Amino acid sequence: RSGEKGHGFALAGTIIGYVAFVLTVILIVAIVVGVTLGASRLQSEVRGLSHSQSSAQPEKSDGSQSSATGTYSDEFCHDLFVVVQSARTAMKDPSQSDSVREAYAALAAVSSPHQESYQSMADILTNPTGVKADQIKTATSEFTKAAQSDILACAGRLK
């Protein structure tokens, strides 16, 4: 409007910004789905081990189970299973990505030894704008460790 040059560069910058945003959202969903699938496979392997070795920890009478990393309630183990299931569903039908966000939000709301890790992932999925790559890397790394530990602890209880 002012007659200055640079309209093409401004347009290119805007387009690159939108493309970067879309790729970031896709990357976050792919990481979450990948970690969830890995956790699902681990869950299957642990189930196989727990059936072949009947040395599972006894459950407490209050519906919680202890492990080396903390106490896991029935609600937590159920919500962890829902995250795995919703990620599987979203992989087959990407329009179901809202169910993944809802599952992470529910899991983050339940008290657990790794609640902060789940809350970080839920926050990223709920509002991916403005999230930096190093934040995503840190959150997914912490989430991966937490999910592996928690799935092992809940493996005998998930059905």
Coordinates of C-alpha atoms in Angstrom, one line a residue:
R1 CA 0.0 0.0 0.0
S2 CA 2.8 2.4 0.8
G3 CA 4.6 1.5 -2.4
E4 CA 7.5 -0.1 -0.7
K5 CA 9.1 -3.3 -2.1
G6 CA 9.0 -6.6 -0.3
H7 CA 5.4 -7.7 -0.8
G8 CA 6.7 -11.1 -2.2
F9 CA 9.0 -11.7 0.8
A10 CA 6.1 -10.8 3.2
L11 CA 3.8 -13.3 1.5
A12 CA 6.5 -16.0 1.4
G13 CA 7.1 -15.5 5.2
T14 CA 3.4 -15.8 5.9
I15 CA 3.1 -19.0 3.9
I16 CA 6.2 -20.5 5.5
G17 CA 4.8 -19.7 8.9
Y18 CA 1.5 -21.4 8.2
V19 CA 3.3 -24.5 6.7
A20 CA 5.6 -24.7 9.8
F21 CA 2.6 -24.5 12.1
V22 CA 0.8 -27.3 10.3
L23 CA 3.9 -29.5 10.2
T24 CA 4.4 -28.9 14.0
V25 CA 0.9 -30.1 14.7
I26 CA 1.4 -33.1 12.5
L27 CA 4.7 -33.8 14.2
I28 CA 3.1 -33.7 17.7
V29 CA 0.3 -36.0 16.7
A30 CA 2.8 -38.4 15.0
I31 CA 5.0 -38.5 18.1
V32 CA 2.1 -39.1 20.4
V33 CA 0.7 -41.9 18.2
G34 CA 4.2 -43.4 17.8
V35 CA 4.8 -43.4 21.6
T36 CA 1.4 -44.8 22.3
L37 CA 1.8 -47.6 19.8
G38 CA 5.2 -48.4 21.3
A39 CA 3.6 -48.4 24.7
S40 CA 0.8 -50.7 23.3
R41 CA 3.3 -53.2 22.0
L42 CA 5.2 -53.1 25.3
Q43 CA 1.9 -53.7 27.1
S44 CA 1.2 -56.7 24.9
E45 CA 4.7 -58.1 25.6
V46 CA 4.3 -57.5 29.4
R47 CA 0.9 -59.3 29.3
G48 CA 2.5 -62.2 27.7
L49 CA 5.2 -62.2 30.4
S50 CA 2.8 -61.8 33.2
H51 CA 0.7 -64.8 32.0
S52 CA 3.8 -67.0 31.7
Q53 CA 5.2 -65.8 35.0
S54 CA 2.6 -65.6 37.7
S55 CA 4.7 -63.3 40.0
A56 CA 2.5 -60.2 39.7
Q57 CA 2.3 -57.9 42.7
P58 CA -0.8 -58.4 44.8
E59 CA -3.4 -55.7 44.7
K60 CA -4.1 -53.6 47.7
S61 CA -7.7 -53.7 49.0
D62 CA -8.3 -50.0 48.1
G63 CA -8.0 -50.7 44.4
S64 CA -4.5 -49.4 43.9
Q65 CA -1.3 -51.2 43.1
S66 CA 2.2 -50.2 44.2
S67 CA 5.3 -50.4 42.1
A68 CA 8.9 -49.1 42.5
T69 CA 7.8 -45.8 41.0
G70 CA 4.6 -45.2 43.0
T71 CA 1.0 -46.1 43.4
Y72 CA -1.4 -46.7 40.5
S73 CA -5.1 -46.5 41.0
D74 CA -7.7 -48.4 38.9
E75 CA -8.8 -45.1 37.4
F76 CA -5.3 -44.3 36.3
C77 CA -4.7 -47.6 34.7
H78 CA -8.0 -47.4 32.9
D79 CA -7.3 -43.9 31.6
L80 CA -3.8 -45.0 30.5
F81 CA -5.5 -47.8 28.5
V82 CA -7.9 -45.3 27.0
V83 CA -5.0 -43.2 25.8
V84 CA -3.6 -46.2 24.0
Q85 CA -6.9 -47.1 22.5
S86 CA -7.7 -43.6 21.3
A87 CA -4.3 -43.3 19.7
R88 CA -4.9 -46.5 17.8
T89 CA -8.3 -45.3 16.6
A90 CA -6.8 -41.9 15.6
M91 CA -4.2 -43.7 13.5
K92 CA -6.9 -45.4 11.5
D93 CA -9.2 -42.4 11.4
P94 CA -7.4 -39.0 11.8
S95 CA -10.7 -37.3 12.4
Q96 CA -10.7 -38.9 15.8
S97 CA -7.8 -36.8 17.0
D98 CA -10.1 -35.0 19.5
S99 CA -10.5 -38.2 21.4
V100 CA -6.7 -38.4 21.8
R101 CA -6.6 -34.9 23.3
E102 CA -9.5 -35.8 25.6
A103 CA -7.9 -39.0 26.7
Y104 CA -4.6 -37.2 27.6
A105 CA -6.6 -34.6 29.5
A106 CA -8.4 -37.3 31.5
L107 CA -5.1 -39.1 32.2
A108 CA -3.4 -35.9 33.3
A109 CA -6.2 -35.2 35.8
V110 CA -5.7 -38.5 37.7
S111 CA -3.1 -38.5 40.4
S112 CA -0.1 -40.7 39.4
P113 CA 3.7 -40.7 39.9
H114 CA 4.2 -39.2 36.5
Q115 CA 1.2 -36.8 36.4
E116 CA 3.4 -33.8 35.3
S117 CA 4.6 -35.7 32.2
Y118 CA 1.1 -36.5 31.2
Q119 CA 0.0 -32.9 31.9
S120 CA 2.8 -31.6 29.7
M121 CA 1.6 -33.7 26.8
A122 CA -2.0 -32.8 27.3
D123 CA -1.1 -29.1 27.3
I124 CA 0.8 -29.5 24.1
L125 CA -2.0 -31.3 22.4
T126 CA -4.6 -28.9 23.7
N127 CA -2.8 -25.8 22.6
P128 CA 0.1 -26.5 20.1
T129 CA 0.5 -22.9 19.1
G130 CA 3.6 -21.3 20.4
V131 CA 5.2 -24.5 21.5
K132 CA 8.8 -24.7 20.7
A133 CA 10.6 -27.8 19.3
D134 CA 12.7 -28.2 22.5
Q135 CA 9.6 -28.2 24.6
I136 CA 8.1 -30.9 22.4
K137 CA 11.3 -32.9 22.6
T138 CA 11.5 -32.7 26.4
A139 CA 7.8 -33.5 26.9
T140 CA 7.9 -36.5 24.6
S141 CA 11.0 -37.8 26.1
E142 CA 9.6 -37.6 29.6
F143 CA 6.3 -39.0 28.4
T144 CA 8.0 -42.0 26.8
K145 CA 9.8 -42.9 30.0
A146 CA 6.7 -42.3 32.1
A147 CA 4.4 -44.4 29.8
Q148 CA 6.8 -47.3 29.7
S149 CA 7.1 -47.4 33.5
D150 CA 3.4 -46.9 34.1
I151 CA 2.3 -49.5 31.5
L152 CA 4.6 -52.0 33.2
A153 CA 3.0 -51.2 36.5
C154 CA -0.6 -51.4 35.1
A155 CA 0.0 -54.3 32.7
G156 CA -1.6 -57.0 34.9
R157 CA -4.6 -54.8 35.5
L158 CA -5.4 -53.6 31.9
K159 CA -7.9 -55.7 30.0

